Coordinates of C-alpha atoms in Angstrom, one line a residue:
M1 CA 140.6 60.3 -85.9
E2 CA 139.9 57.4 -83.6
E3 CA 136.7 56.5 -85.6
N4 CA 138.7 56.6 -88.9
F5 CA 141.4 54.4 -87.4
S6 CA 138.7 52.0 -86.2
E7 CA 137.1 51.8 -89.7
L8 CA 140.5 51.3 -91.3
L9 CA 141.4 48.5 -88.9
E10 CA 138.0 46.8 -89.5
K11 CA 138.5 47.0 -93.2
S12 CA 142.0 45.6 -93.0
L13 CA 140.8 42.7 -90.9
V14 CA 138.1 42.0 -93.5
D15 CA 140.6 42.2 -96.3
F16 CA 142.8 39.8 -94.4
K17 CA 139.9 37.3 -93.9
Y18 CA 138.9 37.3 -97.5
K19 CA 141.7 37.0 -99.9
E20 CA 141.4 37.0 -103.7
G21 CA 141.3 33.5 -105.2
Q22 CA 139.2 32.1 -102.3
I23 CA 135.8 30.4 -102.4
I24 CA 133.5 32.2 -99.9
K25 CA 129.9 32.0 -98.9
G26 CA 127.5 34.6 -100.4
T27 CA 123.8 35.5 -100.0
V28 CA 121.5 36.4 -102.9
M29 CA 120.3 40.0 -102.3
A30 CA 118.5 40.5 -105.6
V31 CA 117.8 38.9 -109.1
N32 CA 117.6 41.6 -111.8
N33 CA 116.9 40.2 -115.3
D34 CA 120.1 38.2 -116.1
T35 CA 122.2 39.4 -113.1
V36 CA 122.3 38.2 -109.5
V37 CA 123.4 40.5 -106.7
V38 CA 125.4 38.6 -104.0
D39 CA 126.6 39.8 -100.6
V40 CA 129.7 38.2 -99.3
G41 CA 130.3 40.6 -96.3
L42 CA 132.5 43.0 -98.0
K43 CA 131.8 46.8 -98.1
S44 CA 129.9 46.3 -101.4
E45 CA 128.0 43.4 -103.1
G46 CA 129.1 41.7 -106.3
R47 CA 127.2 41.1 -109.5
I48 CA 127.2 37.6 -111.2
P49 CA 125.6 36.7 -114.5
L50 CA 122.5 34.5 -113.9
K51 CA 123.7 31.9 -116.4
E52 CA 126.6 30.9 -114.1
F53 CA 124.1 29.5 -111.6
H54 CA 122.8 26.6 -113.8
S55 CA 124.0 24.3 -116.6
P56 CA 123.0 24.8 -120.2
G57 CA 119.5 23.7 -120.9
E58 CA 118.4 24.0 -117.2
D59 CA 115.9 26.6 -115.8
H60 CA 117.3 28.8 -113.0
S61 CA 115.9 28.6 -109.6
V62 CA 117.8 31.4 -107.8
N63 CA 115.8 33.2 -105.1
I64 CA 116.6 36.1 -102.7
G65 CA 118.2 34.7 -99.5
D66 CA 119.7 31.7 -101.2
K67 CA 123.2 31.0 -100.2
Y68 CA 125.9 29.9 -102.7
D69 CA 129.6 29.4 -102.8
V70 CA 131.3 32.0 -105.0
Y71 CA 134.8 32.6 -106.1
L72 CA 136.4 35.9 -105.0
E73 CA 138.3 37.1 -108.1
K74 CA 139.0 40.7 -106.8
L75 CA 138.0 42.6 -103.6
E76 CA 136.7 45.5 -105.8
N77 CA 136.7 46.7 -109.3
K78 CA 136.9 50.3 -110.5
E79 CA 133.3 50.8 -109.5
G80 CA 134.1 49.6 -106.0
E81 CA 132.1 46.4 -106.4
A82 CA 133.4 42.9 -105.4
M83 CA 134.3 40.7 -108.5
L84 CA 132.7 37.3 -107.9
S85 CA 132.2 34.2 -110.0
R86 CA 129.7 31.4 -109.4
E87 CA 131.0 29.5 -112.4
R88 CA 134.6 29.2 -111.0
A89 CA 133.2 28.1 -107.6
R90 CA 131.1 25.5 -109.3
K91 CA 134.2 24.2 -111.2
E92 CA 136.2 23.9 -108.0
E93 CA 133.3 22.2 -106.3
S94 CA 132.7 20.0 -109.4
W95 CA 136.4 18.9 -109.7
S96 CA 136.4 17.9 -106.0
N97 CA 133.2 15.8 -106.5
L98 CA 134.4 14.3 -109.8
E99 CA 137.6 13.1 -108.2
K100 CA 135.6 11.3 -105.6
L101 CA 133.3 9.8 -108.2
Q102 CA 136.3 8.7 -110.3
D103 CA 137.9 7.0 -107.3
A104 CA 134.6 5.2 -106.6
K105 CA 134.2 4.4 -110.4
Q106 CA 130.7 5.8 -110.3
Q107 CA 128.8 7.3 -113.2
I108 CA 128.3 11.1 -113.6
T109 CA 125.8 13.3 -115.4
G110 CA 127.0 15.5 -118.1
I111 CA 125.4 17.8 -120.7
I112 CA 126.8 17.9 -124.2
T113 CA 127.0 21.7 -125.1
G114 CA 128.5 21.7 -128.5
R115 CA 131.0 20.3 -131.0
V116 CA 134.8 20.8 -130.6
K117 CA 137.7 19.4 -132.6
G118 CA 137.6 15.6 -132.4
G119 CA 134.5 15.4 -130.3
Y120 CA 132.2 17.4 -128.0
A121 CA 132.3 19.8 -125.0
V122 CA 130.5 18.5 -121.9
D123 CA 129.4 20.5 -118.9
I124 CA 129.6 18.6 -115.6
S125 CA 128.2 20.9 -112.9
G126 CA 130.4 23.7 -114.1
A127 CA 133.4 21.7 -115.1
V128 CA 134.1 21.4 -118.8
A129 CA 135.0 17.9 -120.1
F130 CA 135.9 16.4 -123.5
L131 CA 133.8 13.7 -125.0
P132 CA 135.6 12.1 -128.0
G133 CA 133.5 11.4 -131.0
S134 CA 134.1 7.6 -130.8
Q135 CA 132.8 7.6 -127.2
V136 CA 129.4 9.1 -127.9
D137 CA 127.5 5.9 -128.8
L138 CA 128.0 2.2 -129.7
K139 CA 128.0 3.1 -133.4
P140 CA 128.8 6.4 -135.2
I141 CA 126.1 9.0 -135.0
K142 CA 125.5 11.3 -137.9
D143 CA 123.1 13.7 -136.1
I144 CA 123.9 14.4 -132.5
S145 CA 121.3 17.1 -132.1
P146 CA 118.8 14.9 -130.1
L147 CA 121.6 14.5 -127.4
L148 CA 122.5 18.2 -127.1
N149 CA 121.7 20.1 -123.9
K150 CA 120.2 17.1 -122.2
P151 CA 121.6 15.3 -119.1
Q152 CA 123.4 12.1 -120.2
P153 CA 124.9 9.4 -118.0
M154 CA 128.7 9.1 -118.5
V155 CA 131.9 7.8 -116.9
I156 CA 135.2 9.5 -116.4
L157 CA 138.0 8.0 -118.4
K158 CA 140.8 10.5 -117.4
M159 CA 141.3 13.5 -115.2
D160 CA 144.3 15.9 -115.1
K161 CA 143.5 18.9 -112.7
L162 CA 146.9 20.5 -113.3
R163 CA 146.1 20.9 -117.0
G164 CA 142.4 21.1 -116.5
N165 CA 141.6 18.1 -118.7
I166 CA 138.7 15.7 -118.2
V167 CA 137.9 13.0 -120.7
V168 CA 134.5 11.3 -120.4
S169 CA 132.6 8.4 -122.2
R170 CA 129.0 7.8 -122.8
R171 CA 129.7 4.6 -124.9
A172 CA 131.4 2.8 -121.9
L173 CA 128.1 2.9 -120.0
L174 CA 126.1 1.7 -123.0
E175 CA 128.5 -1.2 -123.5
E176 CA 128.2 -2.2 -119.9
S177 CA 124.4 -2.1 -120.2
R178 CA 124.5 -4.1 -123.5
K179 CA 126.8 -6.6 -121.9
A180 CA 124.3 -7.1 -119.0
D181 CA 121.4 -7.3 -121.5
R182 CA 123.4 -9.8 -123.6
S183 CA 124.2 -12.0 -120.6
K184 CA 120.5 -12.1 -119.6
L185 CA 119.4 -12.7 -123.2
L186 CA 121.9 -15.5 -123.7
S187 CA 120.8 -17.2 -120.5
D188 CA 117.1 -16.9 -121.4
I189 CA 117.2 -17.8 -125.1
N190 CA 116.4 -21.2 -126.5
E191 CA 116.1 -22.8 -129.9
G192 CA 112.7 -22.3 -131.4
D193 CA 112.1 -18.9 -129.6
K194 CA 110.6 -16.2 -131.6
L195 CA 112.2 -12.8 -131.2
K196 CA 112.1 -9.3 -132.6
G197 CA 115.2 -7.5 -133.7
T198 CA 116.6 -4.8 -135.9
I199 CA 118.6 -5.4 -139.1
K200 CA 122.1 -4.2 -138.2
N201 CA 124.1 -5.2 -141.3
I202 CA 123.6 -6.8 -144.7
T203 CA 126.2 -8.9 -146.4
D204 CA 126.4 -11.3 -149.4
Y205 CA 126.0 -14.3 -147.2
G206 CA 123.2 -13.1 -144.9
I207 CA 121.8 -10.5 -142.5
F208 CA 123.0 -9.6 -139.0
V209 CA 120.1 -8.8 -136.6
D210 CA 120.5 -6.9 -133.3
L211 CA 118.3 -8.6 -130.7
G212 CA 119.0 -6.0 -128.1
G213 CA 122.6 -6.2 -127.1
L214 CA 123.2 -9.5 -128.9
D215 CA 123.7 -10.1 -132.7
G216 CA 122.4 -13.1 -134.6
L217 CA 122.9 -14.1 -138.2
I218 CA 120.2 -15.1 -140.7
H219 CA 122.1 -17.0 -143.4
V220 CA 120.9 -16.2 -147.0
T221 CA 119.5 -19.7 -147.3
D222 CA 117.3 -19.1 -144.2
L223 CA 115.8 -15.8 -145.4
S224 CA 113.1 -17.1 -147.6
W225 CA 111.8 -20.3 -149.2
E226 CA 112.2 -18.5 -152.5
R227 CA 115.5 -17.9 -154.2
V228 CA 117.3 -14.8 -152.9
N229 CA 120.0 -13.5 -155.2
H230 CA 121.2 -10.9 -152.6
P231 CA 119.7 -10.0 -149.2
S232 CA 119.7 -6.2 -150.0
E233 CA 117.0 -6.9 -152.7
K234 CA 114.4 -7.6 -150.0
F235 CA 115.8 -6.1 -146.7
N236 CA 117.1 -2.7 -145.4
V237 CA 119.3 -1.8 -142.5
G238 CA 117.3 -0.5 -139.6
E239 CA 114.2 -2.5 -140.5
E240 CA 112.5 -4.3 -137.6
I241 CA 111.8 -8.0 -138.2
E242 CA 110.6 -11.1 -136.3
V243 CA 112.9 -14.1 -136.4
V244 CA 113.1 -17.6 -134.9
V245 CA 116.2 -19.0 -133.2
T246 CA 117.4 -22.0 -135.2
K247 CA 120.6 -22.7 -133.3
H248 CA 122.2 -21.5 -130.1
D249 CA 125.8 -22.3 -129.6
K250 CA 126.2 -21.6 -125.9
E251 CA 129.9 -22.5 -125.9
N252 CA 130.8 -19.8 -128.5
N253 CA 127.8 -17.5 -127.7
R254 CA 126.6 -17.6 -131.3
I255 CA 123.0 -17.5 -132.4
S256 CA 121.7 -18.6 -135.8
L257 CA 118.4 -17.2 -136.8
G258 CA 115.8 -18.0 -139.4
L259 CA 113.1 -16.0 -141.2
K260 CA 111.6 -18.6 -143.6
Q261 CA 111.0 -21.0 -140.7
L262 CA 108.1 -18.7 -139.6
S263 CA 106.1 -19.9 -142.6
E264 CA 105.2 -23.4 -143.8
D265 CA 107.8 -25.2 -146.0
P266 CA 106.4 -25.2 -149.5
W267 CA 108.4 -28.3 -150.3
K268 CA 106.4 -30.3 -147.8
N269 CA 103.9 -31.5 -150.5
V270 CA 106.0 -31.2 -153.6
E271 CA 106.1 -35.0 -154.4
K272 CA 102.3 -35.1 -154.0
E273 CA 101.6 -32.2 -156.3
Y274 CA 104.2 -32.9 -159.0
K275 CA 104.9 -36.2 -160.8
V276 CA 108.0 -37.2 -162.9
G277 CA 107.1 -37.2 -166.6
S278 CA 104.2 -34.7 -166.2
K279 CA 104.2 -31.5 -168.2
I280 CA 103.4 -28.1 -166.7
K281 CA 103.4 -24.5 -167.8
S282 CA 105.0 -21.8 -165.6
K283 CA 107.2 -18.7 -165.8
I284 CA 111.0 -18.2 -165.8
S285 CA 112.1 -16.7 -162.5
S286 CA 115.8 -16.2 -163.4
V287 CA 118.4 -17.2 -166.0
A288 CA 122.0 -18.3 -165.3
D289 CA 124.9 -19.4 -167.6
Y290 CA 124.1 -23.0 -166.9
G291 CA 120.3 -22.9 -167.2
A292 CA 117.0 -21.3 -166.4
F293 CA 115.0 -21.4 -163.1
V294 CA 111.3 -21.9 -163.3
E295 CA 108.9 -20.9 -160.5
L296 CA 106.5 -23.9 -160.0
A297 CA 105.0 -22.5 -156.9
K298 CA 105.9 -19.8 -154.4
G299 CA 109.2 -21.0 -152.8
V300 CA 109.5 -23.9 -155.2
E301 CA 111.8 -23.7 -158.3
G302 CA 113.0 -26.1 -160.9
L303 CA 116.0 -25.9 -163.1
I304 CA 116.1 -26.4 -166.9
H305 CA 119.7 -27.3 -167.5
S306 CA 121.2 -25.9 -170.7
S307 CA 121.6 -29.5 -172.0
E308 CA 117.8 -29.9 -171.7
M309 CA 116.8 -26.9 -173.7
S310 CA 117.4 -28.0 -177.2
W311 CA 117.6 -31.3 -179.0
V312 CA 120.2 -30.0 -181.4
N313 CA 122.4 -27.4 -179.7
K314 CA 124.1 -28.9 -176.6
N315 CA 126.1 -25.7 -175.8
V316 CA 123.2 -23.3 -176.1
N317 CA 123.4 -20.1 -174.0
P318 CA 120.2 -19.9 -171.9
N319 CA 120.1 -16.1 -172.1
S320 CA 119.7 -16.4 -175.9
L321 CA 116.5 -18.4 -175.6
L322 CA 114.8 -17.3 -172.4
K323 CA 114.4 -14.3 -170.1
P324 CA 112.7 -13.8 -166.7
G325 CA 108.9 -13.6 -167.1
D326 CA 108.7 -15.9 -170.1
E327 CA 106.1 -18.6 -169.9
V328 CA 107.3 -22.0 -170.8
E329 CA 106.1 -25.6 -171.0
V330 CA 108.4 -28.0 -169.2
M331 CA 108.5 -31.7 -168.3
I332 CA 109.5 -32.8 -164.8
L333 CA 112.5 -35.1 -165.2
E334 CA 113.5 -35.7 -161.6
I335 CA 112.5 -34.7 -158.0
D336 CA 115.1 -34.8 -155.2
N337 CA 113.3 -33.8 -152.0
I338 CA 116.4 -34.2 -149.9
K339 CA 118.5 -31.8 -151.9
R340 CA 115.3 -29.8 -152.7
R341 CA 116.0 -29.9 -156.5
I342 CA 113.6 -30.4 -159.4
S343 CA 115.1 -31.1 -162.8
L344 CA 113.1 -29.9 -165.8
G345 CA 113.3 -30.4 -169.5
R346 CA 112.1 -28.0 -172.2
K347 CA 113.1 -30.0 -175.2
Q348 CA 111.0 -32.9 -174.1
C349 CA 107.9 -30.7 -174.8
M350 CA 109.0 -30.3 -178.4
E351 CA 109.3 -32.7 -181.3
N352 CA 112.5 -34.7 -181.3
P353 CA 114.2 -34.0 -184.7
W354 CA 116.5 -37.0 -184.3
K355 CA 113.5 -39.3 -183.9
I356 CA 111.7 -37.7 -186.9
F357 CA 114.9 -38.2 -189.0
S358 CA 115.2 -41.8 -187.9
E359 CA 111.6 -42.4 -189.0
K360 CA 112.1 -41.0 -192.4
N361 CA 115.6 -42.3 -193.1
K362 CA 117.5 -45.6 -192.5
K363 CA 121.0 -47.0 -192.6
G364 CA 122.3 -47.4 -196.1
D365 CA 120.2 -44.6 -197.6
I366 CA 122.0 -42.3 -200.1
A367 CA 121.3 -38.5 -199.8
E368 CA 122.8 -35.1 -200.6
G369 CA 123.5 -32.1 -198.4
K370 CA 125.5 -28.9 -197.9
V371 CA 128.8 -28.8 -196.1
K372 CA 128.2 -26.8 -192.9
N373 CA 131.5 -27.1 -191.1
I374 CA 135.0 -28.6 -191.7
T375 CA 137.1 -29.8 -188.8
D376 CA 140.4 -31.7 -188.3
F377 CA 138.5 -35.0 -187.8
G378 CA 135.8 -34.7 -190.5
I379 CA 133.1 -32.8 -192.3
F380 CA 129.7 -31.8 -190.9
V381 CA 126.9 -32.0 -193.4
E382 CA 123.4 -30.4 -193.0
L383 CA 120.7 -33.1 -192.9
S384 CA 117.8 -30.7 -192.2
N385 CA 117.3 -27.2 -190.8
D386 CA 118.2 -28.5 -187.3
L387 CA 120.4 -31.6 -187.7
D388 CA 124.0 -32.2 -188.9
G389 CA 125.7 -35.5 -189.8
L390 CA 129.4 -36.3 -189.6
I391 CA 131.6 -37.7 -192.4
H392 CA 134.6 -38.9 -190.5
L393 CA 138.1 -38.4 -192.0
S394 CA 138.5 -42.1 -192.5
D395 CA 135.2 -42.3 -194.5
I396 CA 136.1 -39.8 -197.2
S397 CA 138.3 -41.9 -199.5
W398 CA 139.4 -45.6 -199.9
D399 CA 142.8 -44.5 -201.3
D400 CA 143.7 -41.8 -198.8
S401 CA 143.5 -41.4 -195.0
G402 CA 141.3 -38.4 -195.7
E403 CA 143.8 -35.7 -194.7
E404 CA 144.4 -34.6 -198.3
E405 CA 140.9 -35.3 -199.6
I406 CA 139.3 -33.1 -196.9
K407 CA 141.1 -30.1 -198.4
K408 CA 139.1 -30.4 -201.5
F409 CA 135.9 -29.4 -199.7
K410 CA 134.5 -26.0 -198.8
V411 CA 131.6 -24.8 -196.7
D412 CA 128.3 -24.7 -198.6
D413 CA 129.6 -27.4 -201.1
S414 CA 127.0 -29.9 -202.0
V415 CA 128.1 -33.5 -201.2
K416 CA 126.6 -36.9 -201.8
F417 CA 126.8 -39.4 -199.0
K418 CA 125.6 -42.7 -197.6
I419 CA 124.0 -43.0 -194.1
L420 CA 126.3 -45.4 -192.2
E421 CA 124.5 -45.2 -188.8
I422 CA 121.7 -43.4 -187.0
D423 CA 122.2 -43.4 -183.2
L424 CA 119.0 -42.1 -181.7
E425 CA 120.2 -42.5 -178.1
K426 CA 123.5 -40.5 -178.6
E427 CA 121.7 -38.2 -181.1
R428 CA 124.3 -38.7 -183.8
V429 CA 124.3 -39.6 -187.5
S430 CA 127.4 -41.1 -189.2
L431 CA 127.9 -40.5 -192.9
G432 CA 130.3 -41.7 -195.5
I433 CA 131.5 -40.7 -199.0
K434 CA 133.8 -43.6 -199.9
Q435 CA 131.0 -46.1 -199.2
L436 CA 129.4 -44.8 -202.4
T437 CA 132.0 -46.8 -204.4
K438 CA 133.7 -50.2 -204.1
D439 CA 137.0 -50.5 -202.4
K440 CA 139.4 -51.5 -205.2
S441 CA 142.0 -52.8 -202.7
T442 CA 139.7 -55.4 -201.1
T443 CA 140.9 -58.0 -203.7
D444 CA 144.0 -58.4 -201.5
K445 CA 143.1 -60.1 -198.3
L446 CA 145.9 -58.3 -196.3
V447 CA 144.5 -54.8 -197.2
G448 CA 142.6 -53.4 -194.3
K449 CA 144.3 -55.8 -191.8
I450 CA 146.2 -54.7 -188.7
V451 CA 149.7 -56.2 -188.6
T452 CA 152.8 -56.2 -186.5
G453 CA 156.0 -55.5 -188.4
V454 CA 159.7 -55.2 -187.7
I455 CA 161.6 -52.2 -188.9
E456 CA 164.3 -53.1 -191.5
K457 CA 165.3 -49.8 -192.9
I458 CA 164.9 -46.1 -191.9
D459 CA 165.0 -43.2 -194.5
K460 CA 164.3 -39.6 -194.1
D461 CA 160.8 -39.8 -195.8
K462 CA 159.8 -43.4 -194.9
I463 CA 160.5 -46.6 -193.0
E464 CA 160.5 -50.2 -194.4
V465 CA 159.1 -53.1 -192.4
V466 CA 158.7 -56.9 -192.7
F467 CA 155.5 -58.4 -191.4
N468 CA 153.9 -61.9 -191.3
G469 CA 157.3 -63.4 -191.8
E470 CA 157.7 -62.7 -195.5
N471 CA 155.7 -59.7 -196.6
K472 CA 157.4 -56.4 -197.0
G473 CA 156.0 -52.9 -196.8
F474 CA 156.7 -49.2 -196.2
I475 CA 155.2 -46.4 -194.2
K476 CA 155.4 -42.8 -195.5
K477 CA 156.6 -40.1 -193.1
T478 CA 153.1 -38.5 -193.3
N479 CA 151.5 -41.8 -192.2
L480 CA 153.8 -42.4 -189.2
A481 CA 151.4 -40.7 -186.8
K482 CA 148.1 -38.8 -186.7
T483 CA 149.8 -35.9 -185.0
K484 CA 152.2 -33.9 -187.2
S485 CA 154.7 -33.4 -184.5
E486 CA 155.2 -37.2 -184.3
Q487 CA 155.6 -37.7 -188.0
N488 CA 159.3 -38.2 -187.7
T489 CA 161.3 -41.2 -188.8
E490 CA 164.1 -40.5 -186.3
R491 CA 161.9 -41.5 -183.4
F492 CA 162.0 -45.2 -184.6
A493 CA 164.8 -47.7 -184.3
L494 CA 165.9 -50.7 -186.4
K495 CA 164.5 -54.1 -185.3
E496 CA 161.7 -52.2 -183.4
K497 CA 158.3 -53.8 -183.5
I498 CA 155.3 -51.6 -184.6
D499 CA 151.6 -52.0 -185.3
A500 CA 150.2 -50.6 -188.5
K501 CA 147.2 -51.0 -190.9
V502 CA 147.8 -52.3 -194.4
T503 CA 146.2 -49.6 -196.7
K504 CA 147.3 -50.6 -200.2
K505 CA 148.2 -53.8 -202.1
P506 CA 151.8 -54.3 -203.3
N507 CA 153.3 -51.9 -205.8
K508 CA 155.6 -52.8 -208.7
N509 CA 158.4 -53.4 -206.1
Q510 CA 156.1 -55.8 -204.3
L511 CA 155.9 -53.5 -201.2
Y512 CA 152.6 -53.1 -199.3
E513 CA 151.8 -49.6 -198.1
L514 CA 151.1 -49.4 -194.4
S515 CA 149.8 -46.6 -192.1
I516 CA 150.1 -46.1 -188.3
K517 CA 148.0 -43.0 -188.7
D518 CA 145.1 -44.9 -190.2
L519 CA 145.3 -47.4 -187.3
E520 CA 145.1 -44.5 -184.9
I521 CA 142.1 -43.0 -186.7
Q522 CA 140.4 -46.4 -186.7
E523 CA 141.0 -46.8 -183.0
E524 CA 139.7 -43.3 -182.4
K525 CA 136.6 -43.9 -184.4
Q526 CA 135.9 -47.2 -182.6
A527 CA 136.5 -45.5 -179.2
L528 CA 134.1 -42.7 -180.1
K529 CA 131.5 -45.3 -181.2
E530 CA 131.7 -47.4 -178.0
Y531 CA 132.6 -44.9 -175.3
G532 CA 132.0 -41.4 -176.7
S533 CA 128.9 -39.2 -176.4
S534 CA 128.0 -36.0 -178.1
S535 CA 127.5 -34.3 -174.8
S536 CA 130.1 -36.1 -172.6
G537 CA 132.7 -33.4 -173.0
A538 CA 135.5 -36.0 -172.8
S539 CA 138.7 -35.5 -174.8
I540 CA 139.6 -38.1 -177.4
G541 CA 142.6 -39.0 -175.3
E542 CA 140.3 -39.8 -172.4
I543 CA 138.0 -41.8 -174.6
I544 CA 140.8 -43.9 -176.1
G545 CA 142.3 -44.3 -172.7
A546 CA 139.0 -45.7 -171.4
A547 CA 138.9 -48.1 -174.4
L548 CA 142.4 -49.3 -173.8
E549 CA 141.7 -49.7 -170.1
E550 CA 138.6 -51.8 -170.9
D551 CA 140.6 -54.0 -173.3
K552 CA 143.3 -54.4 -170.6
K553 CA 140.7 -55.6 -168.1
K554 CA 139.3 -58.0 -170.6
N555 CA 142.7 -59.4 -171.4
S556 CA 143.7 -59.7 -167.7
K557 CA 140.7 -62.0 -166.9
P558 CA 141.4 -65.6 -165.9
E559 CA 141.1 -68.2 -168.7
N560 CA 137.9 -69.7 -167.2
E561 CA 136.2 -66.2 -167.2
K562 CA 137.2 -65.6 -170.8
K563 CA 135.5 -68.8 -171.8

């Protein structure tokens, strides 16, 4: 009985010493396959899975006699063995160490074990932490398999022991490292340095290159001496390239890079190799709405503007004439080495139909042609397969302003005309129909003159005026203005002075017929002749305005200058 009492007392003392939930020291007694037998001083050993003694991806190094802290879950199970856990002891130990590391803001080593919602599970010496997806790397990673089950340096962002939550970041360490690399790179970098980098991003305006913790921009104009429509046509993200530092803004920490500067500037000898007025043959490199680019040499292009493509069609669409790869003969019109522009002409390598026409025809010749187009201001007549001439509204009839007469013509009608003028410089031929006959009204010296009259009477369909003191005349409603909206007698007032052109000699009532519209047409025609150009693009209002401004300047000169 005494022995039994002694055994019971000893057992109770042991049970009092080791309570469930404690971490106690144990000794490895045996390693059987995937199980470790551990003695903690109880009446029986405990069995612990071998995987609890190491982190995922690590090889075990458990040997007989090794001592480990283990967690006492239960004094004995139904088999009479102690229930022990190395994993829980590691967690407790790990939590304690992690708290110290967090307080000291030191990095830790964690092993990414697998994916969980919103991120990844990380093993830190037995403690399970959460690594958010955004904190894995500096940029999103599609395939994380190369990082799985491998020790990775990290920092603790947040710990909550009560809830058992640990949040870690791998990106924070990488950013610190990049920041240090960037500072060193910024301090060491100089303009003209050649560096190697990786293309990080491609945009419409250029390429961003990662120089190792520092980004630099290669503007699209610095990618190549040749024309680059879009950087993505020649470069790819992730591609490694060599660049040169073209500018270093230390104040704003910005670096501009260049790629074309690594090769010789092809424009260096352009003026020696190409001369204005010379003709060369080359290929079309690209076509735009405003013209076509010709590759003269690698990295050197010239532009054939749409206005220099055809002698006849000033508004030709370059795409209808040329396409990339076409070989063309061009003339060099201008070289601007500062702006790096070469102007080319295609029509200059062809026969000038205007020159040919001027050699075969002269002012005063009478000819015949088909009506090609009818406009508000006149009739275009076909002179040859390429050229058209214009019969202005005022040159259709002596008796009428032309507005009524023009309605008698249709496209493809054959018309006889006289050549009034051949302007080779402006590439224009003026024609006339009324000049084929004599002006019957020229017997009266006032007909054709521009006079200033005073309004005496205003009716619905006309106004009556007195001019030159004693002559009387009238202006039909339709001749009050060239624009229909202004052909209104109500906009005039009695005793108002107006300028008009005398168009017809006196009728039976001794009244001359006058026209403000004819005067406007005459002024328009004169302005077109003096200031207009077939390719100027100016409106008639702008042209007449320029003419009036010129007259105003002339009239405002001092008397001694006029003389």
